[in-house]
Coordinates of C-alpha atoms in Angstrom, one line a residue:
X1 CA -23.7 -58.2 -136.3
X2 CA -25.7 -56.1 -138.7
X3 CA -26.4 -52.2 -138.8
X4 CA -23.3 -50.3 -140.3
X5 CA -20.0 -49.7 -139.4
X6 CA -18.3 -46.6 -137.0
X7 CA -15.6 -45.0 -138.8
X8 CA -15.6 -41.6 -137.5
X9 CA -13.3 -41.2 -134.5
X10 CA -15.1 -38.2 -133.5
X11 CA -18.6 -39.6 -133.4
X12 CA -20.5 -38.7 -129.8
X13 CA -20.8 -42.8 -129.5
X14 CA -17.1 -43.5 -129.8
X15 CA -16.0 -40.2 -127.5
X16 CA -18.0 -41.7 -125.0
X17 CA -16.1 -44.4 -124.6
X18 CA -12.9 -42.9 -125.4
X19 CA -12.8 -40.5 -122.7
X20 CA -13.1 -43.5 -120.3
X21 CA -9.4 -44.1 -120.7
X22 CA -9.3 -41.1 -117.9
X23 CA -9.7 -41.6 -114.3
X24 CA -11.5 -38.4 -113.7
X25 CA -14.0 -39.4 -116.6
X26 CA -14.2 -42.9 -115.4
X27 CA -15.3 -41.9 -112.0
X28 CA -17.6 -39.1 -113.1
X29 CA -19.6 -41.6 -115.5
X30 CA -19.4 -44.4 -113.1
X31 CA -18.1 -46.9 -116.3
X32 CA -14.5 -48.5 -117.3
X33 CA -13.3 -50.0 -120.8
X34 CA -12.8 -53.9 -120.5
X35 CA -10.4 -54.6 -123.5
X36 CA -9.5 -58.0 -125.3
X37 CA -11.8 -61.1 -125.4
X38 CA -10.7 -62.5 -121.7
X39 CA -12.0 -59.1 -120.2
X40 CA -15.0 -59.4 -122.6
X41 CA -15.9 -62.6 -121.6
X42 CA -15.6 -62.8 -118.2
X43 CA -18.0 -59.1 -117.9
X44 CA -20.8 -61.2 -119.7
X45 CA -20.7 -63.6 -116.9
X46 CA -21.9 -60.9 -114.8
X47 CA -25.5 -59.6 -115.3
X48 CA -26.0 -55.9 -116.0
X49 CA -22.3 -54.9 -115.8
X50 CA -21.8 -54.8 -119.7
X51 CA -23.4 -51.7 -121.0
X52 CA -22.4 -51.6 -125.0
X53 CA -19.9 -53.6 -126.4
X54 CA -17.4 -52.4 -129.7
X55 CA -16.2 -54.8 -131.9
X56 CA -14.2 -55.0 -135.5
X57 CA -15.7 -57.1 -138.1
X58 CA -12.2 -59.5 -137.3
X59 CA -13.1 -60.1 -133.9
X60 CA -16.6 -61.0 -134.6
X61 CA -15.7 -63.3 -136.8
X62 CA -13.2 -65.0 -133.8
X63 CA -15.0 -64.7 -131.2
X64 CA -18.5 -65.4 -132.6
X65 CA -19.6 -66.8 -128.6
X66 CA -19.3 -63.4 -127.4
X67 CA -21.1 -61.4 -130.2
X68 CA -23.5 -64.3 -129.2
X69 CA -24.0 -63.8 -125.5
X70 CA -24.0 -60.5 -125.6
X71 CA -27.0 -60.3 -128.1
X72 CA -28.5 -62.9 -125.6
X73 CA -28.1 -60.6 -123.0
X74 CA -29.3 -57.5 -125.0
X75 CA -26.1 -55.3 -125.0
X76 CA -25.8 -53.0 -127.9
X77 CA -23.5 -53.7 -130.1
X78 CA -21.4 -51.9 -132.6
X79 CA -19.2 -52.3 -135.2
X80 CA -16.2 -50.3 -135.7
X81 CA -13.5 -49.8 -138.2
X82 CA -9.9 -50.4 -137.3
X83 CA -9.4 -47.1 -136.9
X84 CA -12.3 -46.6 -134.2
X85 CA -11.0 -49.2 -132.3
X86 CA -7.6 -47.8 -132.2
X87 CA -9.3 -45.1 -130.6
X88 CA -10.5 -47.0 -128.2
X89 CA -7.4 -49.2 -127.4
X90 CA -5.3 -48.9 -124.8
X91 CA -2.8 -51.2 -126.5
X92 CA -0.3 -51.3 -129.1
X93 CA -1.8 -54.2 -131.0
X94 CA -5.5 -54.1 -130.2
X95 CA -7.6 -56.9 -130.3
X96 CA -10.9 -55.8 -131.7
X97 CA -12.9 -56.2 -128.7
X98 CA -14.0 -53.2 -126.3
X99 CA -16.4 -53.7 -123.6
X100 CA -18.1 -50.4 -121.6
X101 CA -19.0 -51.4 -118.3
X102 CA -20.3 -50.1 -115.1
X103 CA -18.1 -50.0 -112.2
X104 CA -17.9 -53.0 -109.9
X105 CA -16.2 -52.5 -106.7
X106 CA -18.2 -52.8 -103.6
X107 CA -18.2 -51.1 -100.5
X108 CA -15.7 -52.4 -98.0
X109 CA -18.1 -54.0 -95.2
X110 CA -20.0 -55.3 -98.0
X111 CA -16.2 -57.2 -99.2
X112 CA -16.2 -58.7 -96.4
X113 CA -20.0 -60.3 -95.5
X114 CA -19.5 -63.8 -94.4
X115 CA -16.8 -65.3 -93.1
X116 CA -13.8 -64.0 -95.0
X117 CA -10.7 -66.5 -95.1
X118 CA -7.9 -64.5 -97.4
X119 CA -7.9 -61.3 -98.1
X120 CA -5.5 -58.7 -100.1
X121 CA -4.5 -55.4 -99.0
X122 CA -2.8 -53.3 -101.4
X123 CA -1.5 -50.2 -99.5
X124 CA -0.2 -47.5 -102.1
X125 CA 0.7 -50.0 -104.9
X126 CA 0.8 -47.7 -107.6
X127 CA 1.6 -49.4 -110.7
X128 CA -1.2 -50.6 -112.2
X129 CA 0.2 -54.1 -114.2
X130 CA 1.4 -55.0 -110.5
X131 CA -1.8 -54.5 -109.1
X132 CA -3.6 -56.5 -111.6
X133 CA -1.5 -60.0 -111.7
X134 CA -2.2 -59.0 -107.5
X135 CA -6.1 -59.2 -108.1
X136 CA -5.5 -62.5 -110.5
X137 CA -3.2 -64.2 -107.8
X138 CA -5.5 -63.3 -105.4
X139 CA -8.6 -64.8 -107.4
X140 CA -6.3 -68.4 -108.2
X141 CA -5.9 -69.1 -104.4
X142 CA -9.5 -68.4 -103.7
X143 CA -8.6 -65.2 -101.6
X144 CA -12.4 -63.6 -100.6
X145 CA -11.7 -59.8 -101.5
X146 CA -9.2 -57.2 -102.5
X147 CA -8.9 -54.1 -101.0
X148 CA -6.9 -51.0 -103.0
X149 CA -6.4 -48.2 -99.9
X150 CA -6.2 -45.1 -100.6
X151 CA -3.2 -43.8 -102.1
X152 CA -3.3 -46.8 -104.4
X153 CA -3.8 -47.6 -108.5
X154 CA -7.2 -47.3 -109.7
X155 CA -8.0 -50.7 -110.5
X156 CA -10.1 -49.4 -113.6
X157 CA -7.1 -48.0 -115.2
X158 CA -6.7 -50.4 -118.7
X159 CA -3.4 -52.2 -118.0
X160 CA -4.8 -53.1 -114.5
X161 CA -8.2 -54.6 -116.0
X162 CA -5.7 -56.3 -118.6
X163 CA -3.7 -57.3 -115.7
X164 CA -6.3 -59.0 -114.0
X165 CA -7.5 -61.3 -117.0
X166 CA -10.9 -61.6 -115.7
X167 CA -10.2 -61.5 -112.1
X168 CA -11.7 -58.1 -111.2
X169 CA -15.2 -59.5 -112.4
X170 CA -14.8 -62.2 -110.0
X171 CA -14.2 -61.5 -106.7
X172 CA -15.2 -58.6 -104.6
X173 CA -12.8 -55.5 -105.1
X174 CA -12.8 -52.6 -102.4
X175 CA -10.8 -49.1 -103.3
X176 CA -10.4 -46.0 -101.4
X177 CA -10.6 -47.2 -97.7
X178 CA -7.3 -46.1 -95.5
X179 CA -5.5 -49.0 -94.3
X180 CA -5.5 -47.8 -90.5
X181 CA -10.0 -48.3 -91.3
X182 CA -9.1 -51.4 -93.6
X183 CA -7.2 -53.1 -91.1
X184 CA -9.5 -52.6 -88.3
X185 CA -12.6 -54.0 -90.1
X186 CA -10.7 -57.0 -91.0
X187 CA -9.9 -57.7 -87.3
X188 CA -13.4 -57.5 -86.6
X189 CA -14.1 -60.1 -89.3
X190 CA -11.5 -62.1 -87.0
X191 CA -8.8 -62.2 -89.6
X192 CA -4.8 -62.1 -88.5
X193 CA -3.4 -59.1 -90.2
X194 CA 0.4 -59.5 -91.9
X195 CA 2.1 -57.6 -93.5
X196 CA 5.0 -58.6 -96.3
X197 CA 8.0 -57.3 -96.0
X198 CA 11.8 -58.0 -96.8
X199 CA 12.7 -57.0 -93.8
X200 CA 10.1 -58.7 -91.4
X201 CA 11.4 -60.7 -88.2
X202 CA 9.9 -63.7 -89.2
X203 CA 9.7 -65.5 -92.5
X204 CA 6.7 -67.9 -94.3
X205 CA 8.3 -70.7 -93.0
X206 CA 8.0 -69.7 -89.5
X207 CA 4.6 -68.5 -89.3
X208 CA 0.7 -70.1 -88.5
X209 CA -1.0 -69.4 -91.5
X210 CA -3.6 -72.1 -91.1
X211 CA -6.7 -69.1 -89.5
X212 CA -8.0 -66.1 -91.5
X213 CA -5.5 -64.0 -93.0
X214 CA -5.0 -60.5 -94.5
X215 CA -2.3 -59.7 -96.3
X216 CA -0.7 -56.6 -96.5
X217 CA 1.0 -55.8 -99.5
X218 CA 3.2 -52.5 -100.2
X219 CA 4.6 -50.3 -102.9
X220 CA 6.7 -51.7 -106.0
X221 CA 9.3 -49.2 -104.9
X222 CA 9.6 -48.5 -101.5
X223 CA 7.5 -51.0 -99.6
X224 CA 5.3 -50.6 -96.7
X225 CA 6.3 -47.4 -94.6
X226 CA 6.5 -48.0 -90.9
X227 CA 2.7 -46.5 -89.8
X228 CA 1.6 -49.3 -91.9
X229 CA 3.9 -52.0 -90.9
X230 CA 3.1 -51.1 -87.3
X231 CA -0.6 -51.8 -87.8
X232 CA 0.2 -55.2 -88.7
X233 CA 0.0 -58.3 -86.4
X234 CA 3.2 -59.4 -87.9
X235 CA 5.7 -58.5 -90.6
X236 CA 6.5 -61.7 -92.6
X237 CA 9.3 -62.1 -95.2
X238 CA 9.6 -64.6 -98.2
X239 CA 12.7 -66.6 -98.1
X240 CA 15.3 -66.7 -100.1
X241 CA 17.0 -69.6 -100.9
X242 CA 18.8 -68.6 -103.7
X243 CA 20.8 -65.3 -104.7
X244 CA 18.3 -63.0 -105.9
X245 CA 18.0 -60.2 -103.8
X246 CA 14.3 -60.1 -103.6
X247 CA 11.0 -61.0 -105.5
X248 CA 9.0 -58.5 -107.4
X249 CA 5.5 -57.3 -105.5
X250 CA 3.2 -59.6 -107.8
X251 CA 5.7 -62.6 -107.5
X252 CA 6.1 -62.1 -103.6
X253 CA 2.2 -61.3 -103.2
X254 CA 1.5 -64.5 -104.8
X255 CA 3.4 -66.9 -102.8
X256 CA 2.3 -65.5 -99.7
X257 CA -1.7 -65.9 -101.1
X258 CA -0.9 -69.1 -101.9
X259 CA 0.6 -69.9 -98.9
X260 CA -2.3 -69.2 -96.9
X261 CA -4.3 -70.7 -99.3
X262 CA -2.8 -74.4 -99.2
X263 CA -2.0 -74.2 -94.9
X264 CA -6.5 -73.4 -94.6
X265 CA -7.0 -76.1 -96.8
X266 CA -4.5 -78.7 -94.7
X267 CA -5.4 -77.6 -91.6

């Protein structure tokens, strides 16, 4: 990558992108940092969604493929000092790579065109590394969308793009919708609504999961309250065989995906 390098921290380019580590800002310019080479990588893949990309002369000469692509693709590309891109890092050891991108979530009805099979529903899942490995779950079983109600993370924030390794730029994400509107759009798509939950009457083993399903999926600390739980077709519990008391959301979130995952493809 030619042209020279960004050193000053306070330079109009590299405020830009810096303020994007704010929610307010992110939503104002309508763009989101992707950090580290997975995030990179998997934004190329999508035309039009990566707008300039930073890089450290280290990183370039790492990941040459993705200096590569995204001079095929025409993204403008700049070269920053270490201290730059510790500007621009949300971590504590960054990795040298810095994407801006344009937002990608889609509107709701849009999320679910077709003939949605899986679906994820986080209702007021605040923490935003939990939200992420939700959205990469979600994206291994082959789920069709992800919706974020209201209430919930904003799936732009870094350590949920992290989170997600690649996953956001893969499937169709939804944010902002309440669940009582989610969750009667995805019965009119046809799917069975459930909702996980410790305390629910009836537990994976019990239940049909073989038809279209939407998964509810609740806060790290206090679960789903019971306006939610009573807009569910069913509450539905993981089992515990052994003596932990309970599974964390992501772990829990991901056996039930995967659970509906392997009973559509059996059935």
């Amino acid at each position: 990558m030619g042209g020279s390098e960004l050193t000053n921290v306070r330079s109009p380019r590299v405020k830009a992108a810096r303020r994007l580590t704010k929610r307010a800002f992110r939503e104002q310019d309508r763009k989101f940092l992707a950090e580290g080479p997975q995030a990179v990588r998997e934004a190329l893949k999508l035309d039009g969604v990566t707008l300039e990309l930073f890089s450290t002369a280290e990183a370039e000469l790492r990941h040459p493929e993705l200096i590569t692509e995204a001079t095929l693709k025409g993204v403008p590309l700049h070269r920053a000092s270490g201290e730059v891109m510790s500007e621009l890092s949300q971590t504590v050891t960054p990795q040298g790579l810095v994407a801006v991108c344009r937002l990608v979530h889609v509107p709701l009805e849009e999320a679910l065109t077709g003939q949605p099979r899986l679906v994820a529903l986080l209702a007021q899942v605040r923490d935003p590394g939990n939200a992420g490995t939700v959205m990469r779950a979600a994206d291994a079983a082959g789920a069709d969308a992800v919706v974020l109600t209201d209430a919930s993370v904003d799936p732009y924030n870094g350590k949920c793009v992290r989170a997600s390794a690649g996953s956001l730029f893969h499937l169709p994400v939804t944010i902002g919708a309440p669940v009582g509107a989610a969750v009667r759009q995805l019965r009119e798509r046809g799917l069975r609504v459930l909702a996980a939950d410790g305390a629910g009457k009836h537990t994976l083993d019990d239940v049909d999961l073989s038809g279209p399903t939407a998964w509810i999926f609740g806060n790290e600390a206090w679960g789903l309250p019971e306006e939610i739980l009573a807009e569910a077709d069913d509450v539905v519990r993981v089992p515990i065989y052994g003596q932990a008391e309970s599974l964390n959301l992501a772990s829990a979130a991901a056996v039930c995906l995967y659970s509906s995952a392997r009973a559509q493809r059996v059935s």
